[in-house]
């Protein structure tokens, strides 16, 4: 695993590579992974280095990022964030390494005291990126239904119009045209007219909800999970995986991924 901290005109950028995948984050830009490269090809759509409007979002940063209930992208961006390299062992004894994007919420009245960490993790040589969110509840409140979200914006070629999307047992849908929303039953696949690799976005089903939305400006993936969270408790979301392969894989074939836990308590 190779990691670098590079100082540039847009602030410090953290880069992590496992020899197959590489990711990048620049905390001054926002709490988002703004680059995911597989076999030399960029797969994330982003406005880096400057947040700006896109479709109905303003600001829009793209990439892969987490958010929580009641907070807009503007509110999240105003909180600022930090980033660090991390290593984490899963429930099967595998050691993952990557970048953690860390946000202490101090300005937003409703969620003040909440700490959000988005961990973006890889195994050596693997074609899988794991994204898992850790929430530490310092709000003083307890929640029966607290919602955490993960969002990813995909660019499967020079244009989103080169992309297609499908779920198990369904026909392919062209991207970048009219507005279409597709619900996930555990895996959504995105491919491209110009690329041989297929990106699988894998969520725990049942247990979390996921979908893909495409219009003429974006291909956006979203995953949402409701959880209980007591005061002063730390909770983990179910991991979401971005897995590359040269053939279409089913949810059943990817089941070993969604069985992975990180908090030691069965999450």
PDB file of N, CA and C in Angstrom, residues 3 14 34 47 65 71 81-82 86-87 122 135 138-139 145 148 152 156 161 184 198 204 207 234 241 248 252 257:
ATOM      1  N   UNK A   3       1.090   5.419   0.265  1.00  0.00           N
ATOM      2  CA  UNK A   3       0.368   6.613   0.672  1.00  0.00           C
ATOM      3  C   UNK A   3       1.266   7.827   0.534  1.00  0.00           C
ATOM      4  N   UNK A  14      -4.347  13.897   0.152  1.00  0.00           N
ATOM      5  CA  UNK A  14      -3.938  12.565   0.576  1.00  0.00           C
ATOM      6  C   UNK A  14      -4.259  11.584  -0.542  1.00  0.00           C
ATOM      7  N   UNK A  34     -12.446  12.544  -3.991  1.00  0.00           N
ATOM      8  CA  UNK A  34     -12.715  13.147  -5.296  1.00  0.00           C
ATOM      9  C   UNK A  34     -12.032  12.420  -6.444  1.00  0.00           C
ATOM     10  N   UNK A  47     -16.495  18.179  -9.040  1.00  0.00           N
ATOM     11  CA  UNK A  47     -16.196  19.556  -9.419  1.00  0.00           C
ATOM     12  C   UNK A  47     -14.819  19.992  -8.928  1.00  0.00           C
ATOM     13  N   UNK A  65     -19.113  10.805  -0.765  1.00  0.00           N
ATOM     14  CA  UNK A  65     -19.172  11.494   0.516  1.00  0.00           C
ATOM     15  C   UNK A  65     -20.348  10.978   1.335  1.00  0.00           C
ATOM     16  N   UNK A  71     -29.063  17.830   7.289  1.00  0.00           N
ATOM     17  CA  UNK A  71     -27.969  18.708   6.878  1.00  0.00           C
ATOM     18  C   UNK A  71     -27.851  18.746   5.363  1.00  0.00           C
ATOM     19  N   UNK A  81     -13.470  19.824   7.447  1.00  0.00           N
ATOM     20  CA  UNK A  81     -13.112  18.443   7.784  1.00  0.00           C
ATOM     21  C   UNK A  81     -11.595  18.298   7.826  1.00  0.00           C
ATOM     22  N   UNK A  82     -11.159  17.171   8.332  1.00  0.00           N
ATOM     23  CA  UNK A  82      -9.750  16.786   8.299  1.00  0.00           C
ATOM     24  C   UNK A  82      -9.670  15.393   7.685  1.00  0.00           C
ATOM     25  N   UNK A  86      -5.576   5.598   7.632  1.00  0.00           N
ATOM     26  CA  UNK A  86      -6.030   4.687   8.681  1.00  0.00           C
ATOM     27  C   UNK A  86      -5.852   3.241   8.243  1.00  0.00           C
ATOM     28  N   UNK A  87      -5.826   2.349   9.221  1.00  0.00           N
ATOM     29  CA  UNK A  87      -5.890   0.908   8.994  1.00  0.00           C
ATOM     30  C   UNK A  87      -6.929   0.340   9.947  1.00  0.00           C
ATOM     31  N   UNK A 122      -9.197  -0.112   1.446  1.00  0.00           N
ATOM     32  CA  UNK A 122      -8.832  -1.081   0.421  1.00  0.00           C
ATOM     33  C   UNK A 122      -7.981  -2.183   1.028  1.00  0.00           C
ATOM     34  N   UNK A 135     -20.257   7.025  13.395  1.00  0.00           N
ATOM     35  CA  UNK A 135     -20.902   8.183  13.992  1.00  0.00           C
ATOM     36  C   UNK A 135     -20.737   8.129  15.510  1.00  0.00           C
ATOM     37  N   UNK A 138     -22.323  12.935  20.293  1.00  0.00           N
ATOM     38  CA  UNK A 138     -22.081  13.842  21.402  1.00  0.00           C
ATOM     39  C   UNK A 138     -23.119  14.946  21.490  1.00  0.00           C
ATOM     40  N   UNK A 139     -24.305  14.714  20.911  1.00  0.00           N
ATOM     41  CA  UNK A 139     -25.355  15.736  20.909  1.00  0.00           C
ATOM     42  C   UNK A 139     -26.063  15.848  22.247  1.00  0.00           C
ATOM     43  N   UNK A 145     -34.435   6.565  15.395  1.00  0.00           N
ATOM     44  CA  UNK A 145     -34.298   6.445  13.940  1.00  0.00           C
ATOM     45  C   UNK A 145     -33.439   7.607  13.449  1.00  0.00           C
ATOM     46  N   UNK A 148     -28.288   7.930   8.183  1.00  0.00           N
ATOM     47  CA  UNK A 148     -26.971   8.213   7.618  1.00  0.00           C
ATOM     48  C   UNK A 148     -26.992   7.858   6.136  1.00  0.00           C
ATOM     49  N   UNK A 152     -22.421   8.741  -4.078  1.00  0.00           N
ATOM     50  CA  UNK A 152     -21.319   8.651  -5.026  1.00  0.00           C
ATOM     51  C   UNK A 152     -21.762   9.103  -6.403  1.00  0.00           C
ATOM     52  N   UNK A 156     -18.422   7.239 -16.091  1.00  0.00           N
ATOM     53  CA  UNK A 156     -17.917   5.992 -16.679  1.00  0.00           C
ATOM     54  C   UNK A 156     -17.253   6.171 -18.042  1.00  0.00           C
ATOM     55  N   UNK A 161     -22.955  10.062 -20.890  1.00  0.00           N
ATOM     56  CA  UNK A 161     -23.765   9.429 -21.930  1.00  0.00           C
ATOM     57  C   UNK A 161     -23.139   8.122 -22.444  1.00  0.00           C
ATOM     58  N   UNK A 184     -32.039  -0.415  -5.779  1.00  0.00           N
ATOM     59  CA  UNK A 184     -31.120  -1.537  -5.667  1.00  0.00           C
ATOM     60  C   UNK A 184     -31.722  -2.646  -4.825  1.00  0.00           C
ATOM     61  N   UNK A 198     -16.542  -3.203 -15.275  1.00  0.00           N
ATOM     62  CA  UNK A 198     -17.877  -2.913 -14.760  1.00  0.00           C
ATOM     63  C   UNK A 198     -17.740  -2.570 -13.280  1.00  0.00           C
ATOM     64  N   UNK A 204     -25.848  -3.655   1.709  1.00  0.00           N
ATOM     65  CA  UNK A 204     -26.473  -4.753   2.440  1.00  0.00           C
ATOM     66  C   UNK A 204     -27.986  -4.718   2.220  1.00  0.00           C
ATOM     67  N   UNK A 207     -31.586  -4.306   4.933  1.00  0.00           N
ATOM     68  CA  UNK A 207     -30.806  -3.676   5.983  1.00  0.00           C
ATOM     69  C   UNK A 207     -30.458  -2.236   5.671  1.00  0.00           C
ATOM     70  N   UNK A 234     -21.107   5.293  19.990  1.00  0.00           N
ATOM     71  CA  UNK A 234     -20.518   5.263  18.651  1.00  0.00           C
ATOM     72  C   UNK A 234     -21.138   4.109  17.878  1.00  0.00           C
ATOM     73  N   UNK A 241     -19.776  -1.069  -0.865  1.00  0.00           N
ATOM     74  CA  UNK A 241     -18.592  -1.447  -1.638  1.00  0.00           C
ATOM     75  C   UNK A 241     -18.712  -0.978  -3.091  1.00  0.00           C
ATOM     76  N   UNK A 248     -20.147  -9.082 -15.325  1.00  0.00           N
ATOM     77  CA  UNK A 248     -21.228  -8.713 -14.423  1.00  0.00           C
ATOM     78  C   UNK A 248     -21.365  -9.756 -13.320  1.00  0.00           C
ATOM     79  N   UNK A 252     -25.605 -12.346  -5.156  1.00  0.00           N
ATOM     80  CA  UNK A 252     -25.237 -13.600  -4.505  1.00  0.00           C
ATOM     81  C   UNK A 252     -23.741 -13.841  -4.596  1.00  0.00           C
ATOM     82  N   UNK A 257     -18.819  -9.933   0.551  1.00  0.00           N
ATOM     83  CA  UNK A 257     -18.511  -8.553   0.907  1.00  0.00           C
ATOM     84  C   UNK A 257     -19.482  -8.019   1.949  1.00  0.00           C
TER      85      UNK A 257
END
